[in-house]
PDB file of C-alpha atoms in Angstrom:
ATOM      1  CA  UNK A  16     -10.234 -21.778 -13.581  1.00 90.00           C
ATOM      2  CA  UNK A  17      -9.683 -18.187 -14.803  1.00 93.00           C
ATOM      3  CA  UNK A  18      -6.435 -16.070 -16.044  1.00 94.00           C
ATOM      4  CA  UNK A  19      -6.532 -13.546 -13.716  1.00 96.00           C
ATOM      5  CA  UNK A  20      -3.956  -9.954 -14.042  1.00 96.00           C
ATOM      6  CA  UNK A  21      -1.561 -10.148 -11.014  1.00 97.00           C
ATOM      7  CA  UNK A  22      -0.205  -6.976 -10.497  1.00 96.00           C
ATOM      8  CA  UNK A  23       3.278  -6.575  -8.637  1.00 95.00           C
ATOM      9  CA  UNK A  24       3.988  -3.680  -6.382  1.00 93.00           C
ATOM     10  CA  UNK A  25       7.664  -3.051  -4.575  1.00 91.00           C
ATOM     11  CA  UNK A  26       6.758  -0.778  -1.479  1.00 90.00           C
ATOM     12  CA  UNK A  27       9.152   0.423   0.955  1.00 88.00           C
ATOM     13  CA  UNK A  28       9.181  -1.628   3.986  1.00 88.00           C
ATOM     14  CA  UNK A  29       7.951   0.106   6.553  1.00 88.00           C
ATOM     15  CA  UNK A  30       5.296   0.554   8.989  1.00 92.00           C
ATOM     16  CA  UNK A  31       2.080   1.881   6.987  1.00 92.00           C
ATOM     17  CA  UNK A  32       2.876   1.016   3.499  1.00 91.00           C
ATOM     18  CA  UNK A  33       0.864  -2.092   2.751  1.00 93.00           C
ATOM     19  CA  UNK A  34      -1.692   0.353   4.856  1.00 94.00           C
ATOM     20  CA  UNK A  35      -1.364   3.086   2.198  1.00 92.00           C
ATOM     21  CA  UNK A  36      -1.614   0.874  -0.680  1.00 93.00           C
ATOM     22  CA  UNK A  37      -4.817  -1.044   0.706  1.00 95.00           C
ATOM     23  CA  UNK A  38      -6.934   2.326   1.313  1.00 95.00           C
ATOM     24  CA  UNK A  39      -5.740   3.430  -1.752  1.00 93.00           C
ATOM     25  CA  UNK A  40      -7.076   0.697  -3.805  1.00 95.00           C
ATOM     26  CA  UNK A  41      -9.894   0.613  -1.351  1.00 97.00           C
ATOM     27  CA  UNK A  42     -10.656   4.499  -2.093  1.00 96.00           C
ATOM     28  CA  UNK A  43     -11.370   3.811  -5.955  1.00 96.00           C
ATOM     29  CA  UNK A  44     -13.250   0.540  -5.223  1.00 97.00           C
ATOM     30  CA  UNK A  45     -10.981  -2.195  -5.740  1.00 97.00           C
ATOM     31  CA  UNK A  46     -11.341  -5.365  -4.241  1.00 97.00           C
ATOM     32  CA  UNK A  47      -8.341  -7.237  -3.127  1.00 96.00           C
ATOM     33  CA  UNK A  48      -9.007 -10.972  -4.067  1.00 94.00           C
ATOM     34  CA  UNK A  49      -5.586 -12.631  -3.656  1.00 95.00           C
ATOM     35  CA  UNK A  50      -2.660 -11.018  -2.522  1.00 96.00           C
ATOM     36  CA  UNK A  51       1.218 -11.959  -1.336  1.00 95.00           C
ATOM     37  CA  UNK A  52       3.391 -10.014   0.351  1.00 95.00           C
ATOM     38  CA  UNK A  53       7.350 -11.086   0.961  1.00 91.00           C
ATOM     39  CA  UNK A  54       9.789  -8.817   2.543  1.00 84.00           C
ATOM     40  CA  UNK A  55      13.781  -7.913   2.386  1.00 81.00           C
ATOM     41  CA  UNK A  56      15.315  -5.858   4.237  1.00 79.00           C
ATOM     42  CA  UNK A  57      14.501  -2.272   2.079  1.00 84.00           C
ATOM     43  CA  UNK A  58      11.366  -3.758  -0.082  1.00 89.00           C
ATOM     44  CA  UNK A  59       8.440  -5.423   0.352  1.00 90.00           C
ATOM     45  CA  UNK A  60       7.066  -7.518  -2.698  1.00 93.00           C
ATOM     46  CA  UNK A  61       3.331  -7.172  -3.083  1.00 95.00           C
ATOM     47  CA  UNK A  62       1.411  -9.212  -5.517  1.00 96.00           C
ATOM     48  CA  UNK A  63      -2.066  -8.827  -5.874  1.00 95.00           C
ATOM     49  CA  UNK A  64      -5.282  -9.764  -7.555  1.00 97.00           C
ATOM     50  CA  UNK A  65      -7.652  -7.402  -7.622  1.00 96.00           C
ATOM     51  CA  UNK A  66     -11.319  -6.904  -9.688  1.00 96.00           C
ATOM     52  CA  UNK A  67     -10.406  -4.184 -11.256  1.00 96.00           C
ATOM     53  CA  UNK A  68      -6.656  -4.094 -12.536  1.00 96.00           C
ATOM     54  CA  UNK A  69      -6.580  -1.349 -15.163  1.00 95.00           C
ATOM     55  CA  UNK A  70      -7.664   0.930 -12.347  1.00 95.00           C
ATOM     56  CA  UNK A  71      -5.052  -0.224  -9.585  1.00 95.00           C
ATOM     57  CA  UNK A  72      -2.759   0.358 -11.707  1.00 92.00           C
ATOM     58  CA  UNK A  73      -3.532   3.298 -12.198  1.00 92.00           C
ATOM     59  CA  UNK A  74      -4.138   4.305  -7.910  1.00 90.00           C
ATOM     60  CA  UNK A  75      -0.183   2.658  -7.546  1.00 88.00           C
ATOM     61  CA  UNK A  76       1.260   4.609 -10.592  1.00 86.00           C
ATOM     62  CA  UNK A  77       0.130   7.489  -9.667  1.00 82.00           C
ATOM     63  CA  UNK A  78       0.079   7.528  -6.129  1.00 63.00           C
ATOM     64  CA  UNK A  79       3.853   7.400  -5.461  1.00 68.00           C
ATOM     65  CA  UNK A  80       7.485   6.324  -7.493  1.00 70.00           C
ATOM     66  CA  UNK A  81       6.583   2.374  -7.214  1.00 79.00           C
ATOM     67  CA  UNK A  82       8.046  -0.449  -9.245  1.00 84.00           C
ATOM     68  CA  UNK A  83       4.946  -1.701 -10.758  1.00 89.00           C
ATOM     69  CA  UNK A  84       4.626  -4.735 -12.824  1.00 92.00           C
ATOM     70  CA  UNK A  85       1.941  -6.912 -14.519  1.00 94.00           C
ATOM     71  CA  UNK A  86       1.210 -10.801 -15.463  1.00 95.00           C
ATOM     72  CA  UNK A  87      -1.231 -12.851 -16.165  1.00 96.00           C
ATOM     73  CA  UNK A  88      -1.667 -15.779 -13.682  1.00 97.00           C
ATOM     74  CA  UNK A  89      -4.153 -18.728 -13.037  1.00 96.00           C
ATOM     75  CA  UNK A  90      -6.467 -18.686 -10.449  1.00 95.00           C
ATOM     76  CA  UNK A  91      -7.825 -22.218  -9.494  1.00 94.00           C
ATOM     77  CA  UNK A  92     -10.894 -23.325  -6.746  1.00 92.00           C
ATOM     78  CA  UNK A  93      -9.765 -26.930  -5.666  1.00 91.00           C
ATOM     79  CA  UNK A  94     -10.867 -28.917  -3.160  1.00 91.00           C
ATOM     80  CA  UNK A  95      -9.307 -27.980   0.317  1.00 92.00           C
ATOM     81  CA  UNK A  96      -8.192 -31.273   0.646  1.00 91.00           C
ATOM     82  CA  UNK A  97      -4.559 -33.001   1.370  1.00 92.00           C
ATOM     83  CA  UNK A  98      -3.027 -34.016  -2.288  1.00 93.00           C
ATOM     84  CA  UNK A  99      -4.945 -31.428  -4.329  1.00 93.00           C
ATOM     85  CA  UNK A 100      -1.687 -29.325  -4.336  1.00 93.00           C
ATOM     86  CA  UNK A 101       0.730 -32.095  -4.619  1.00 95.00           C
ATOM     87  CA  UNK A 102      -1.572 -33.215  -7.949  1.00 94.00           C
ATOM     88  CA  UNK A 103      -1.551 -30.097  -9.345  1.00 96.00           C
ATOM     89  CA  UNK A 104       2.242 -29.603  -9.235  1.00 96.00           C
ATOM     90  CA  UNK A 105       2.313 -33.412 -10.213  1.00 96.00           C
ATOM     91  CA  UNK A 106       0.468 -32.699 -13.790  1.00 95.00           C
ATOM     92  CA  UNK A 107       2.267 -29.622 -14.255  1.00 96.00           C
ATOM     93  CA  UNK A 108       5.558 -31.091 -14.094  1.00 96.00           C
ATOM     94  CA  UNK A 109       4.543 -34.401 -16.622  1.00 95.00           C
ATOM     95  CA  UNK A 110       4.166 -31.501 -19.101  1.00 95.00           C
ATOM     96  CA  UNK A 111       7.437 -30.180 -18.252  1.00 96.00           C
ATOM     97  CA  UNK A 112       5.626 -26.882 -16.838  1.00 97.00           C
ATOM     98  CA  UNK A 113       7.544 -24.995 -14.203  1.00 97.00           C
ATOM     99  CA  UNK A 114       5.771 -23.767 -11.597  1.00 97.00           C
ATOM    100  CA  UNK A 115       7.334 -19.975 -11.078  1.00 96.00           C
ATOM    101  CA  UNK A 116       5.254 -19.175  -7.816  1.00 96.00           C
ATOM    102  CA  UNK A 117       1.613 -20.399  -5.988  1.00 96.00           C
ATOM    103  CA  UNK A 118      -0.175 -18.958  -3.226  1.00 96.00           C
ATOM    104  CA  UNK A 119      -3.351 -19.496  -1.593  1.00 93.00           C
ATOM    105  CA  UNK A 120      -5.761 -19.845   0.535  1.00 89.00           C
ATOM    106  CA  UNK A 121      -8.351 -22.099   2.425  1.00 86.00           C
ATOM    107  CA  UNK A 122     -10.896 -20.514   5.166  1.00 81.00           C
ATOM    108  CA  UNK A 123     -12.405 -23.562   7.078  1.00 78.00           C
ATOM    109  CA  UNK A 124     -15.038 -23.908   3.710  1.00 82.00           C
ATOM    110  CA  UNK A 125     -14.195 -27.499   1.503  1.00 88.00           C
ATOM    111  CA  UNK A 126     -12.671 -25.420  -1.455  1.00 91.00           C
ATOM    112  CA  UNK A 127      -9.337 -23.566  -1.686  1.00 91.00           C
ATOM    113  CA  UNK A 128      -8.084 -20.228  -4.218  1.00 92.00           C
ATOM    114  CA  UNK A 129      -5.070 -20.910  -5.755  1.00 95.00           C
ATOM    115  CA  UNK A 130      -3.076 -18.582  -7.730  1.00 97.00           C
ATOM    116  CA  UNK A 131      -0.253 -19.712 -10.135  1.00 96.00           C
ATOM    117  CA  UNK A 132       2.290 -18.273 -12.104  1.00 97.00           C
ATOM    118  CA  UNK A 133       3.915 -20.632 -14.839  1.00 96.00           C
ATOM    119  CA  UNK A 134       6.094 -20.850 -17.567  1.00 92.00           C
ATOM    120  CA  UNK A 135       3.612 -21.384 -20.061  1.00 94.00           C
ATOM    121  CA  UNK A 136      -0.059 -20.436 -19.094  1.00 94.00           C
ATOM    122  CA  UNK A 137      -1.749 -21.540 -21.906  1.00 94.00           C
ATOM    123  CA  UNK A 138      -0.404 -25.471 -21.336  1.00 96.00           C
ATOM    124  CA  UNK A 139      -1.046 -25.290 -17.823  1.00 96.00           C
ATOM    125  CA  UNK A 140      -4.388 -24.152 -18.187  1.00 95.00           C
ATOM    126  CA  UNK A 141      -4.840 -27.112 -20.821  1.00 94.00           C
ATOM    127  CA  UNK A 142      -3.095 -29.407 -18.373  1.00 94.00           C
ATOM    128  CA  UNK A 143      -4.990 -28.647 -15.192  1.00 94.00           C
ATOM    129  CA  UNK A 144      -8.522 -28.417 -17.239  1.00 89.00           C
ATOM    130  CA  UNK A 145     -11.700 -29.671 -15.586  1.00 78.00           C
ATOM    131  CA  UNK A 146      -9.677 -29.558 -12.168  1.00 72.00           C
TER     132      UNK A 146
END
């Protein structure tokens, strides 16, 4: 397990934006490891883990006039197996830690990348050690 910076990016929603931002960060050498992306109607909401954070946030600030934000998240490898998530939330919530946002995923290998965002990092990460 590992506290990871999640950066969050609102981009216009539009064809070639996600694009932009990609080849951006791909320009300065930034690796995407996790990333989210939910739509509205006008903005899309981007959150991504990347390698190198400092420096995308630097490529997004100063490529264009972006809502950028920053948090610290946790970033598990589970088993890819049904239940993991279900324990997970399970142990979270018996310490009365809410569980803002998770997302994830599993590509046909026996372990799965989960990212979460809590109330209280520090007591999840106690809660969820050795995991």
């Amino acid at each position: 397990m590992k506290v990871r910076k999640e950066l969050t990016v609102a981009l216009e929603n539009r064809p070639g934006a996600l694009g932009w931002l990609c080849e951006s960060l791909a320009a300065k050498k930034v690796n995407v490891l996790a990333i989210s992306v939910h739509e509205s109607a006008e903005v899309g909401i981007v959150r991504l883990v990347v390698d190198k954070p400092a420096l995308a946030e630097q490529v997004v600030s100063a490529g264009r006039q972006l809502t950028l934000n920053s948090a610290d998240v946790l970033e598990l490898s589970a088993p890819n197996k049904p239940g993991v998530l279900a324990g997970i939330a399970r142990k979270l919530g018996a310490k009365k830690i809410n569980i803002d946002y998770v997302y994830g995923t599993a590509v046909g290998g026996k372990k799965a990348a989960i990212i979460l965002k809590t109330t209280d990092l520090r007591r999840a990460a106690r809660a969820l050690k050795g995991f």
